[in-house]
Coordinates of C-alpha atoms in Angstrom, one line a residue:
M74 CA -22.5 108.7 -204.4
D75 CA -19.9 109.5 -207.5
R76 CA -23.1 109.4 -209.5
R77 CA -24.4 112.6 -211.1
L78 CA -27.7 112.2 -209.9
V79 CA -30.4 114.9 -208.9
L80 CA -33.3 114.0 -206.9
I81 CA -36.9 115.8 -207.7
V82 CA -39.4 115.8 -205.3
D83 CA -42.6 117.3 -205.8
D84 CA -46.2 116.1 -206.4
D85 CA -47.0 118.4 -209.2
A86 CA -45.5 116.4 -212.5
E87 CA -45.1 119.7 -214.7
A88 CA -42.7 121.1 -212.3
R89 CA -40.7 117.8 -211.9
E90 CA -40.6 117.7 -216.0
I91 CA -39.1 121.2 -216.0
L92 CA -36.7 120.7 -213.9
R93 CA -35.8 116.9 -215.1
Q94 CA -35.6 118.1 -218.8
A95 CA -33.0 121.2 -217.4
F96 CA -30.6 118.5 -216.1
L97 CA -31.0 115.7 -218.6
A98 CA -29.6 118.1 -221.3
R99 CA -26.8 118.6 -219.7
G100 CA -25.8 114.7 -219.4
Y101 CA -27.3 114.1 -215.8
E102 CA -29.2 111.6 -214.2
C103 CA -32.6 112.5 -212.9
E104 CA -34.9 110.4 -210.4
E105 CA -37.9 111.9 -209.5
A106 CA -40.7 111.0 -206.9
G107 CA -44.2 112.6 -206.2
D108 CA -44.3 112.3 -202.2
G109 CA -41.9 112.3 -199.2
A110 CA -42.2 108.6 -198.5
E111 CA -41.3 107.7 -202.4
A112 CA -38.3 110.2 -202.5
L113 CA -37.2 108.3 -199.0
E114 CA -36.8 105.1 -200.4
Q115 CA -35.1 106.7 -203.8
F116 CA -33.0 108.6 -201.2
R117 CA -31.7 105.5 -199.6
A118 CA -30.9 103.6 -202.4
S119 CA -29.3 106.2 -204.6
R120 CA -27.7 108.8 -202.3
P121 CA -28.1 111.8 -204.8
L122 CA -25.9 114.5 -205.1
L123 CA -28.7 116.9 -205.0
T124 CA -32.1 116.9 -203.8
I125 CA -34.5 119.7 -204.7
S126 CA -37.9 119.2 -202.4
D127 CA -41.3 121.1 -202.2
V128 CA -42.4 121.0 -198.5
R129 CA -46.3 120.5 -199.4
M130 CA -46.9 117.4 -200.5
P131 CA -49.7 114.5 -199.8
G132 CA -48.7 111.8 -197.5
M133 CA -45.0 112.3 -195.8
D134 CA -44.6 116.0 -196.7
G135 CA -41.1 117.8 -197.2
L136 CA -40.5 118.4 -193.9
E137 CA -40.5 115.0 -192.4
F138 CA -38.4 113.8 -195.6
L139 CA -36.1 116.2 -195.0
K140 CA -35.3 115.1 -191.4
A141 CA -35.0 111.6 -192.6
A142 CA -33.0 112.3 -195.1
R143 CA -30.5 114.2 -193.0
A144 CA -30.1 111.5 -190.8
L145 CA -29.4 109.0 -193.5
D146 CA -26.5 111.8 -194.9
P147 CA -25.7 114.6 -192.9
T148 CA -23.9 116.2 -196.0
A149 CA -26.7 115.8 -198.2
A150 CA -27.4 118.9 -200.7
I151 CA -30.8 119.5 -199.9
V152 CA -33.1 122.7 -201.3
M153 CA -36.6 123.1 -200.0
L154 CA -39.2 124.9 -201.6
T155 CA -42.2 126.7 -199.7
G156 CA -45.2 128.4 -200.5
A157 CA -45.7 132.2 -200.0
D158 CA -47.7 131.5 -196.9
D159 CA -44.9 128.7 -195.4
V160 CA -42.1 131.0 -194.9
Q161 CA -42.1 129.8 -191.3
V162 CA -42.0 126.4 -192.4
G163 CA -39.0 127.4 -194.6
V164 CA -37.2 128.7 -191.8
E165 CA -38.1 125.3 -189.9
C166 CA -36.7 123.3 -192.9
M167 CA -33.3 125.2 -192.3
K168 CA -33.2 124.4 -188.6
Q169 CA -33.6 120.7 -189.5
G170 CA -30.7 120.7 -191.7
A171 CA -31.9 122.0 -195.3
S172 CA -29.0 123.6 -197.2
D173 CA -31.3 126.0 -198.6
Y174 CA -34.9 127.2 -198.9
L175 CA -37.1 129.4 -201.5
V176 CA -40.1 130.7 -201.7
K177 CA -42.5 129.8 -204.6
P178 CA -43.0 130.9 -207.3
V179 CA -39.4 131.0 -208.2
S180 CA -37.4 131.2 -211.2
R181 CA -34.9 128.9 -212.7
R182 CA -32.1 131.4 -211.9
D183 CA -33.3 131.3 -208.2
I184 CA -33.4 127.3 -208.2
L185 CA -29.8 127.0 -209.9
D186 CA -28.4 129.7 -207.5
A187 CA -29.8 127.7 -204.3
S188 CA -28.5 124.6 -206.0
E189 CA -24.9 126.0 -206.3
R190 CA -25.0 127.5 -202.4
A191 CA -26.2 123.6 -201.2
L192 CA -23.3 122.2 -203.4
E193 CA -20.8 124.4 -201.9
R194 CA -22.1 123.6 -199.0
R195 CA -21.7 120.1 -199.1
R196 CA -18.5 120.7 -200.7
L197 CA -17.0 122.3 -197.7
L198 CA -18.4 119.2 -195.2
L199 CA -16.7 116.8 -197.5
A200 CA -13.5 118.5 -197.7
R201 CA -12.7 116.6 -194.3
D202 CA -10.0 114.1 -195.9
E203 CA -8.4 113.4 -199.3
E204 CA -11.3 110.9 -200.0
Q205 CA -13.9 114.0 -199.4
A206 CA -11.9 116.3 -201.0
Q207 CA -12.4 114.2 -204.2
L208 CA -16.0 114.1 -204.1
A209 CA -16.0 118.0 -203.2
R210 CA -14.5 118.1 -206.6
R211 CA -17.1 116.4 -208.6
V212 CA -19.6 118.8 -207.0
T213 CA -17.7 121.6 -208.5
E214 CA -17.8 120.1 -211.9
V215 CA -21.6 120.1 -211.4
T216 CA -21.7 123.7 -210.6
R217 CA -19.8 124.8 -213.4
D218 CA -22.1 122.9 -215.5
L219 CA -25.0 124.5 -213.8
D220 CA -23.9 127.6 -215.3
Y221 CA -25.1 126.8 -218.5
V222 CA -28.4 125.5 -217.3
S223 CA -29.0 128.8 -215.8
Q224 CA -28.6 130.7 -219.0
Y225 CA -30.1 128.6 -221.7
D226 CA -33.3 126.8 -222.2
A227 CA -32.3 122.9 -222.3
L228 CA -34.8 121.8 -224.7
T229 CA -34.6 124.4 -227.6
G230 CA -31.0 125.8 -226.6
L231 CA -32.4 129.6 -226.6
A232 CA -31.7 131.9 -223.8
N233 CA -34.0 131.5 -220.8
R234 CA -35.6 134.2 -219.0
A235 CA -32.7 135.0 -216.7
L236 CA -30.5 135.5 -219.9
F237 CA -33.3 137.2 -222.0
Q238 CA -33.4 139.9 -219.2
D239 CA -30.1 140.5 -219.3
R240 CA -29.7 140.8 -222.8
L241 CA -32.7 143.2 -222.7
G242 CA -31.2 145.4 -220.5
R243 CA -28.1 145.8 -222.7
A244 CA -30.3 146.6 -225.8
Q245 CA -31.9 148.8 -223.8
V246 CA -28.7 150.9 -222.9
R247 CA -27.8 150.6 -226.7
A248 CA -31.3 152.0 -227.7
E249 CA -30.9 154.9 -225.4
R250 CA -27.7 155.8 -226.9
S251 CA -28.8 155.3 -230.8
G252 CA -31.8 157.0 -230.3
Q253 CA -33.6 154.1 -231.8
P254 CA -36.9 152.3 -230.3
L255 CA -36.6 148.4 -229.8
A256 CA -39.2 146.2 -229.3
V257 CA -40.3 143.2 -227.1
M258 CA -42.2 140.9 -228.7
L259 CA -44.0 137.8 -226.9
V260 CA -44.7 134.7 -228.8
D261 CA -47.3 132.5 -227.5
V262 CA -48.7 128.8 -229.1
D263 CA -52.2 128.8 -229.7
H264 CA -53.8 125.8 -227.2
F265 CA -50.5 124.0 -227.1
K266 CA -51.9 121.7 -224.4
A267 CA -54.1 120.0 -226.8
I268 CA -50.8 119.0 -228.6
N269 CA -49.5 117.5 -225.3
E270 CA -52.8 116.1 -224.3
S271 CA -53.4 114.2 -228.0
L272 CA -49.8 113.3 -229.1
G273 CA -47.9 113.3 -225.8
Y274 CA -45.2 115.0 -224.2
E275 CA -42.3 113.8 -226.1
A276 CA -44.1 114.9 -229.5
G277 CA -44.9 118.1 -227.7
D278 CA -41.0 118.8 -227.2
L279 CA -40.5 118.0 -230.6
F280 CA -42.9 120.6 -231.8
L281 CA -41.2 123.2 -229.5
K282 CA -38.0 122.6 -231.1
G283 CA -39.8 123.1 -234.5
V284 CA -41.2 126.5 -233.0
A285 CA -37.5 127.6 -231.9
E286 CA -36.0 127.1 -235.4
R287 CA -39.1 128.9 -237.3
L288 CA -38.8 131.8 -235.1
R289 CA -35.4 131.6 -235.7
Q290 CA -35.8 132.2 -239.4
C291 CA -38.4 135.1 -238.8
V292 CA -35.7 137.3 -237.3
R293 CA -32.3 139.0 -238.0
A294 CA -29.3 137.5 -236.4
V295 CA -28.9 140.8 -234.5
D296 CA -32.1 140.0 -232.6
S297 CA -32.5 137.8 -229.7
I298 CA -35.0 135.0 -229.1
A299 CA -35.6 133.4 -225.5
R300 CA -38.0 130.7 -224.6
L301 CA -39.7 132.1 -221.4
G302 CA -42.0 129.1 -220.3
A303 CA -43.8 126.1 -221.7
D304 CA -45.1 127.7 -224.8
E305 CA -44.2 131.0 -224.3
F306 CA -41.0 132.7 -226.3
A307 CA -39.8 136.4 -226.6
I308 CA -37.9 138.2 -229.0
V309 CA -36.2 141.3 -228.8
L310 CA -36.0 143.5 -231.7
E311 CA -33.2 146.5 -232.0
G312 CA -32.3 149.0 -234.3
L313 CA -35.9 149.1 -235.9
G314 CA -35.7 152.9 -237.0
R315 CA -39.6 153.1 -236.6
A316 CA -41.7 151.0 -233.8
E317 CA -43.9 150.5 -236.5
L318 CA -41.4 147.9 -238.1
A319 CA -42.3 145.6 -235.2
A320 CA -45.6 145.0 -236.8
V321 CA -43.9 143.7 -240.0
V322 CA -41.7 141.0 -237.9
A323 CA -45.3 140.0 -235.9
E324 CA -47.0 139.7 -239.5
R325 CA -43.9 137.7 -240.7
T326 CA -44.2 135.1 -237.9
L327 CA -48.1 134.9 -238.1
A328 CA -47.4 134.0 -241.9
S329 CA -44.4 131.4 -241.1
F330 CA -47.0 129.1 -238.9
A331 CA -49.5 128.8 -241.7
V332 CA -47.0 126.1 -242.9
P333 CA -48.2 122.8 -240.9
F334 CA -45.5 121.3 -238.6
L335 CA -44.8 117.3 -239.5
V336 CA -44.6 116.1 -235.9
A337 CA -44.4 112.4 -235.0
G338 CA -45.7 111.3 -238.6
R339 CA -48.9 113.9 -237.9
E340 CA -49.4 117.3 -239.9
L341 CA -50.0 119.9 -237.0
F342 CA -51.6 123.2 -238.0
V343 CA -50.9 125.4 -235.0
T344 CA -50.9 129.3 -234.9
V345 CA -49.3 131.9 -232.6
S346 CA -50.5 135.1 -230.4
V347 CA -48.3 138.0 -230.4
G348 CA -47.7 140.8 -228.0
I349 CA -45.6 143.7 -228.3
A350 CA -44.3 146.5 -226.1
V351 CA -41.9 149.0 -227.5
Y352 CA -38.8 150.8 -225.6
P353 CA -39.2 153.9 -224.1
A354 CA -42.7 154.3 -224.5
D355 CA -44.0 151.3 -223.0
G356 CA -41.9 151.1 -220.0
A357 CA -38.4 152.0 -219.0
D358 CA -37.0 148.6 -217.6
A359 CA -37.3 144.9 -218.5
G360 CA -39.6 144.0 -216.1
A361 CA -42.2 146.6 -217.5
L362 CA -41.7 146.0 -220.9
I363 CA -42.3 142.1 -220.4
K364 CA -44.9 143.0 -218.2
N365 CA -46.7 145.0 -221.1
A366 CA -45.9 143.0 -223.5
D367 CA -47.9 140.2 -221.8
A368 CA -50.8 142.4 -221.4
A369 CA -50.8 142.8 -224.9
L370 CA -50.7 139.4 -225.8
S371 CA -53.7 138.9 -223.5
G372 CA -55.4 141.1 -225.8
A373 CA -54.3 139.2 -228.7
K374 CA -55.6 136.3 -227.5
E375 CA -58.9 137.8 -226.4
Q376 CA -59.2 139.0 -230.2
G377 CA -59.5 135.2 -231.3
R378 CA -55.7 134.5 -231.4
N379 CA -53.5 134.0 -234.6
A380 CA -52.9 137.8 -234.3
F381 CA -50.9 140.4 -233.0
R382 CA -51.3 143.5 -230.9
F383 CA -49.4 146.1 -229.7
Y384 CA -49.5 147.5 -225.5
T385 CA -51.8 150.1 -224.9
P386 CA -52.3 151.6 -221.0
D387 CA -56.3 149.9 -220.9
L388 CA -54.7 146.4 -221.3
N389 CA -52.7 146.4 -217.8
A390 CA -56.7 146.7 -216.2
S391 CA -57.5 143.5 -217.9
A392 CA -54.3 141.5 -216.6
L393 CA -54.8 143.0 -213.2
E394 CA -58.5 141.9 -213.2
R395 CA -57.3 138.4 -214.3
L396 CA -54.6 138.2 -211.6
A397 CA -56.9 139.5 -209.0
L398 CA -59.1 136.2 -209.9
Q399 CA -56.1 133.7 -209.6
A400 CA -55.3 135.3 -206.4
G401 CA -59.1 134.8 -204.9
L402 CA -58.9 131.2 -206.5
R403 CA -55.9 130.4 -204.3
R404 CA -58.0 131.0 -201.4
A405 CA -61.5 129.8 -202.4
L406 CA -60.7 126.2 -201.5
E407 CA -59.7 126.6 -197.9
R408 CA -62.7 129.4 -197.4
G409 CA -65.3 127.1 -198.7
E410 CA -66.4 129.6 -201.6
L411 CA -66.3 126.4 -204.0
K412 CA -69.8 124.6 -204.0
L413 CA -70.9 121.7 -206.1
Y414 CA -74.1 121.8 -208.0
Y415 CA -75.7 118.7 -209.6
Q416 CA -77.7 118.3 -212.7
P417 CA -79.6 115.1 -213.0
Q418 CA -79.3 112.5 -216.0
V419 CA -82.7 110.6 -216.7
E420 CA -83.6 107.5 -218.4
L421 CA -85.5 108.6 -221.4
K422 CA -87.8 105.6 -221.7
T423 CA -88.9 105.6 -218.0
G424 CA -88.1 109.1 -216.6
R425 CA -86.3 107.5 -214.0
V426 CA -83.2 109.6 -212.8
T427 CA -80.0 107.3 -212.8
G428 CA -77.5 109.7 -212.1
V429 CA -76.2 113.3 -211.7
E430 CA -73.2 115.4 -212.9
A431 CA -71.6 117.4 -210.3
L432 CA -70.5 120.8 -211.5
L433 CA -68.3 123.3 -210.0
R434 CA -69.2 126.7 -209.1
W435 CA -67.4 129.6 -207.5
H436 CA -69.4 131.8 -205.0
H437 CA -67.3 134.8 -204.6
P438 CA -67.5 137.1 -201.6
E439 CA -67.7 140.0 -203.7
R440 CA -68.2 139.4 -207.0
G441 CA -70.8 136.9 -206.3
L442 CA -71.1 133.5 -208.7
V443 CA -67.9 133.3 -210.7
P444 CA -69.0 131.5 -214.1
P445 CA -67.0 128.1 -214.5
G446 CA -65.3 129.5 -217.9
A447 CA -63.6 132.2 -215.9
F448 CA -61.8 130.4 -213.2
I449 CA -61.3 127.1 -214.8
P450 CA -58.7 127.9 -217.1
L451 CA -57.1 129.8 -214.4
A452 CA -57.3 126.7 -212.2
E453 CA -55.9 124.5 -215.2
E454 CA -52.7 127.1 -215.6
S455 CA -51.7 127.3 -212.2
G456 CA -52.1 123.7 -210.9
L457 CA -54.8 124.7 -208.5
I458 CA -57.1 122.6 -210.5
I459 CA -55.0 119.5 -208.7
P460 CA -56.3 120.0 -205.3
I461 CA -59.5 121.4 -206.6
G462 CA -60.1 118.4 -208.5
E463 CA -59.5 116.2 -205.3
W464 CA -62.1 118.1 -203.1
V465 CA -64.7 117.6 -205.9
L466 CA -63.8 114.2 -205.7
R467 CA -64.2 113.7 -202.0
A468 CA -67.3 116.1 -201.9
G469 CA -69.0 114.4 -205.0
C470 CA -68.5 110.9 -203.3
A471 CA -69.5 112.0 -200.1
Q472 CA -72.8 113.2 -201.5
A473 CA -73.5 110.5 -203.3
Q474 CA -73.2 108.2 -200.4
A475 CA -75.3 110.8 -198.1
W476 CA -78.5 110.5 -200.6
Q477 CA -78.2 106.8 -200.5
A478 CA -77.9 106.8 -196.6
G479 CA -81.2 109.5 -196.7
G480 CA -82.9 107.3 -199.3
V481 CA -82.9 109.7 -202.0
G482 CA -80.4 107.4 -204.0
P483 CA -78.8 105.1 -205.2
L484 CA -77.4 107.5 -207.7
R485 CA -74.4 107.5 -209.6
V486 CA -72.2 110.9 -209.4
A487 CA -70.1 111.8 -212.4
V488 CA -67.3 114.1 -211.8
N489 CA -65.2 115.6 -214.8
L490 CA -61.2 115.0 -215.0
S491 CA -59.0 117.6 -216.1
A492 CA -56.2 116.6 -218.4
R493 CA -53.8 118.1 -215.8
Q494 CA -55.8 115.8 -213.0
F495 CA -55.8 112.5 -215.4
R496 CA -51.6 112.7 -215.7
H497 CA -51.3 113.5 -212.2
A498 CA -49.1 110.6 -210.5
R499 CA -51.6 110.3 -207.6
L500 CA -54.9 110.2 -209.3
R501 CA -55.7 106.6 -208.6
E502 CA -54.9 107.2 -205.2
S503 CA -56.9 110.2 -205.0
V504 CA -59.8 108.3 -206.3
A505 CA -59.7 105.6 -204.1
A506 CA -59.4 107.6 -201.0
A507 CA -62.4 109.6 -202.1
V508 CA -64.5 106.5 -202.4
A509 CA -63.2 105.1 -199.5
E510 CA -63.7 108.0 -197.2
A511 CA -67.3 108.2 -198.3
G512 CA -68.2 104.6 -198.0
L513 CA -69.2 104.5 -201.6
D514 CA -69.7 101.5 -203.8
P515 CA -67.4 102.5 -206.8
R516 CA -70.0 101.6 -209.3
F517 CA -71.8 104.7 -208.2
L518 CA -69.0 106.9 -209.5
E519 CA -68.6 107.9 -213.0
L520 CA -65.3 110.1 -214.6
E521 CA -66.0 111.9 -217.3
L522 CA -62.5 112.5 -219.9
T523 CA -62.4 114.6 -223.0
E524 CA -61.5 112.8 -226.2
G525 CA -58.2 114.3 -226.5
L526 CA -56.8 112.2 -223.2
L527 CA -57.7 109.1 -225.1
M528 CA -55.8 110.1 -228.4
D529 CA -52.4 109.6 -226.4
P530 CA -51.8 106.0 -226.7
T531 CA -48.9 105.9 -224.0
D532 CA -48.4 103.4 -221.6
A533 CA -49.1 105.7 -218.9
V534 CA -52.8 106.2 -220.0
T535 CA -53.2 103.0 -220.9
R536 CA -51.9 101.9 -217.2
T537 CA -54.0 104.7 -215.7
L538 CA -57.5 103.8 -217.1
A539 CA -56.6 99.9 -216.3
D540 CA -56.0 101.1 -212.8
L541 CA -59.2 103.3 -212.6
K542 CA -61.3 100.4 -214.5
A543 CA -59.7 97.9 -211.8
M544 CA -61.9 99.8 -209.1
R545 CA -65.0 98.9 -210.8
L546 CA -66.0 102.5 -211.5
L547 CA -67.4 104.3 -214.6
I548 CA -65.7 105.9 -217.6
A549 CA -67.6 108.4 -219.9
I550 CA -65.9 110.2 -222.8
D551 CA -67.8 113.9 -222.6
D552 CA -68.6 116.2 -225.3
F553 CA -68.2 113.1 -227.8
G554 CA -68.1 114.0 -231.3
T555 CA -66.6 117.5 -231.2
G556 CA -63.0 116.2 -230.7
Y557 CA -61.1 113.7 -233.2
S558 CA -62.0 111.6 -236.3
S559 CA -60.1 108.4 -235.6
L560 CA -62.1 106.6 -232.9
S561 CA -59.7 103.8 -232.5
Y562 CA -59.0 104.8 -229.0
L563 CA -62.5 103.0 -228.4
K564 CA -61.4 99.6 -228.9
R565 CA -58.4 100.3 -227.2
F566 CA -59.6 101.6 -223.9
A567 CA -62.5 100.0 -221.8
V568 CA -65.0 102.8 -221.6
D569 CA -68.6 102.6 -220.4
I570 CA -70.4 105.7 -221.9
L571 CA -70.3 108.3 -224.4
K572 CA -71.9 111.8 -223.8
I573 CA -73.2 113.3 -227.1
D574 CA -72.3 116.9 -227.0
Q575 CA -75.0 119.6 -226.8
S576 CA -74.4 121.4 -230.1
F577 CA -75.6 118.1 -232.0
V578 CA -78.8 118.0 -229.6
R579 CA -79.4 121.9 -230.0
D580 CA -79.7 121.2 -233.4
L581 CA -81.3 117.7 -233.5
T582 CA -84.8 118.8 -234.7
T583 CA -83.7 121.7 -237.2
D584 CA -80.5 120.4 -238.7
P585 CA -80.5 117.5 -240.8
N586 CA -76.7 116.9 -240.1
A587 CA -77.2 117.4 -236.3
L588 CA -79.2 114.1 -236.4
A589 CA -77.5 112.2 -238.8
I590 CA -74.4 112.6 -236.1
A591 CA -76.3 112.1 -233.3
E592 CA -78.0 108.7 -235.4
A593 CA -74.3 107.8 -235.8
I594 CA -73.1 108.2 -232.0
V595 CA -75.8 106.0 -230.9
A596 CA -75.6 103.3 -233.6
L597 CA -71.5 103.3 -232.4
A598 CA -72.2 103.2 -229.0
R599 CA -74.9 100.2 -229.5
S600 CA -72.4 98.4 -231.4
L601 CA -69.9 98.5 -228.6
R602 CA -72.4 98.2 -226.1
L603 CA -72.0 101.3 -224.4
A604 CA -74.7 103.6 -222.8
V605 CA -75.2 106.9 -224.6
V606 CA -76.2 110.1 -222.7
A607 CA -77.4 113.3 -224.2
E608 CA -76.4 116.8 -223.0
G609 CA -78.2 119.9 -223.0
V610 CA -81.7 118.6 -224.0
E611 CA -84.3 121.4 -223.3
T612 CA -87.2 120.8 -225.2
R613 CA -89.8 117.7 -225.5
E614 CA -89.4 117.6 -229.3
Q615 CA -85.6 117.0 -228.6
V616 CA -86.3 114.1 -226.1
D617 CA -89.0 112.6 -228.5
A618 CA -86.2 112.7 -231.2
L619 CA -83.4 110.9 -228.8
L620 CA -85.9 108.4 -228.0
D621 CA -86.2 107.5 -231.8
L622 CA -82.7 107.3 -232.0
G623 CA -82.4 104.9 -229.0
C624 CA -80.6 107.1 -226.8
D625 CA -80.5 106.2 -223.3
E626 CA -80.6 108.8 -221.0
G627 CA -80.5 112.9 -221.3
Q628 CA -79.6 115.9 -219.3
G629 CA -80.1 119.3 -219.3
Y630 CA -82.7 122.1 -218.7
F631 CA -85.7 120.0 -219.8
F632 CA -85.5 118.3 -216.6
S633 CA -83.3 120.8 -214.2
R634 CA -80.6 123.1 -214.3
P635 CA -77.5 122.5 -212.0
V636 CA -78.6 123.1 -208.2
P637 CA -77.3 122.8 -204.9
P638 CA -78.0 119.4 -202.8
D639 CA -80.7 120.5 -200.9
A640 CA -82.7 121.7 -203.9
F641 CA -81.8 118.7 -206.1
A642 CA -83.4 116.5 -203.3
Q643 CA -86.5 118.5 -203.2
W644 CA -86.5 118.7 -207.2
L645 CA -86.4 114.8 -207.2
A646 CA -89.0 114.5 -204.6
T647 CA -91.2 116.4 -207.0
W648 CA -89.9 114.6 -210.1
R649 CA -90.7 111.3 -208.7
S650 CA -94.5 112.1 -207.6

């Protein structure tokens, strides 16, 4: 119990990582758990000084864990995190002995304040005799050190959101007195997730440190820089004289990123997008300035990224639309608004239908059919891709088994896995549960991955792929040929299928380069004994060209658009006849 140990319990790996980095930076030990059962084992073995646990988790949830942990240690400092719809659950947590609870979304300041309260409560409970008083003093030391964590970003050493807002408020007072405008700049790294996916989180952290240093070189000593999120930074520019001078800093920032970063022995060419809001024209307080700068940032991204944009009032309408869509997506799963459509995969030589790809669709009650490109990125950013992805797995497996039972199959069903799903701690369990619940032979489940995932040769990636392959299911690489020039990962990992990207298939009969690339992909697959599926097949001429190349299967509008399950069964009966 003398160890300075924090136990972080959450089924969201990214949420755990944010807290872990903060505590590790100050010399504390951290343990993590992805569900209540795992957390209870670690709690029993380690007796952490402080525990932060989510309530909603698969398997043993946070409330069950809390009851069991409190029985083991009545003085434990345990802070529970609930969702906005779980306030009553939070109250129940307090009844069961939680030190405190918070309703998500929460800031790091909220979590640290709650931790301080929890540690103080533990100190009072332990201060019953001299030995317990000594333990209480250790808690006080942790509390003091948490004060630093509550103000600074552990990775970059920059101010965090809470300290940034405080500094921005003080800067506004000075601007009001001097009569000179100030500007808030939000800087977001374009496509940062691709770096984590291709090189791993350790390289991503090194890159972010480099970003922080480069931003320091773009501003004056009087300007304040902060890290607000994973790849989002903020700058307060004071004493500008004229608001337009913020554009000079923005241009300098964009130019500085034209120089590549050297990370893990690789050169990274990265751009940023910048949004600017000016005080007092664009907001009278810190919250309004940050919100409007964020709207400007979104506008810069919509322009094509690697750009900056000043705030204008019409940008808020677009931001509100995005928020409304995200709020609707949170309810879509429980309301049954998400559906799976299926597109056949056809053996080119024989015309035999071998499988289908399950494609997610959202039937919004007011907006109608929402395009995947409009809501899948929102699901990724918000973490909703995890529960949605689990639903897709279960629904796809269940449908495949239903077709088999009804005499339609057997057909393999292909399901896309996002990078966030693939890195989730419970991926194997989710896949196994989906197959078991449906009673489906795993050989009829195909998981489609992007090339970027396989470019990260970490033990975790290797272990996850090995676990999936041990289940006897199929692994496909989606959109092959568009990602990376290095193909060494094909030797390291056991994959079964390469899917030729539709951009090559579309130009197959008109562009010799597209034909050459498709031919090279088929030859590569043959040498590695992999199957090849061409995506986006739309014409008879494309089918003939693919047959000449030796491609195994095709998928696209030439055969069928993605359709609901009943429509697919009707299409299949007609196709077979």
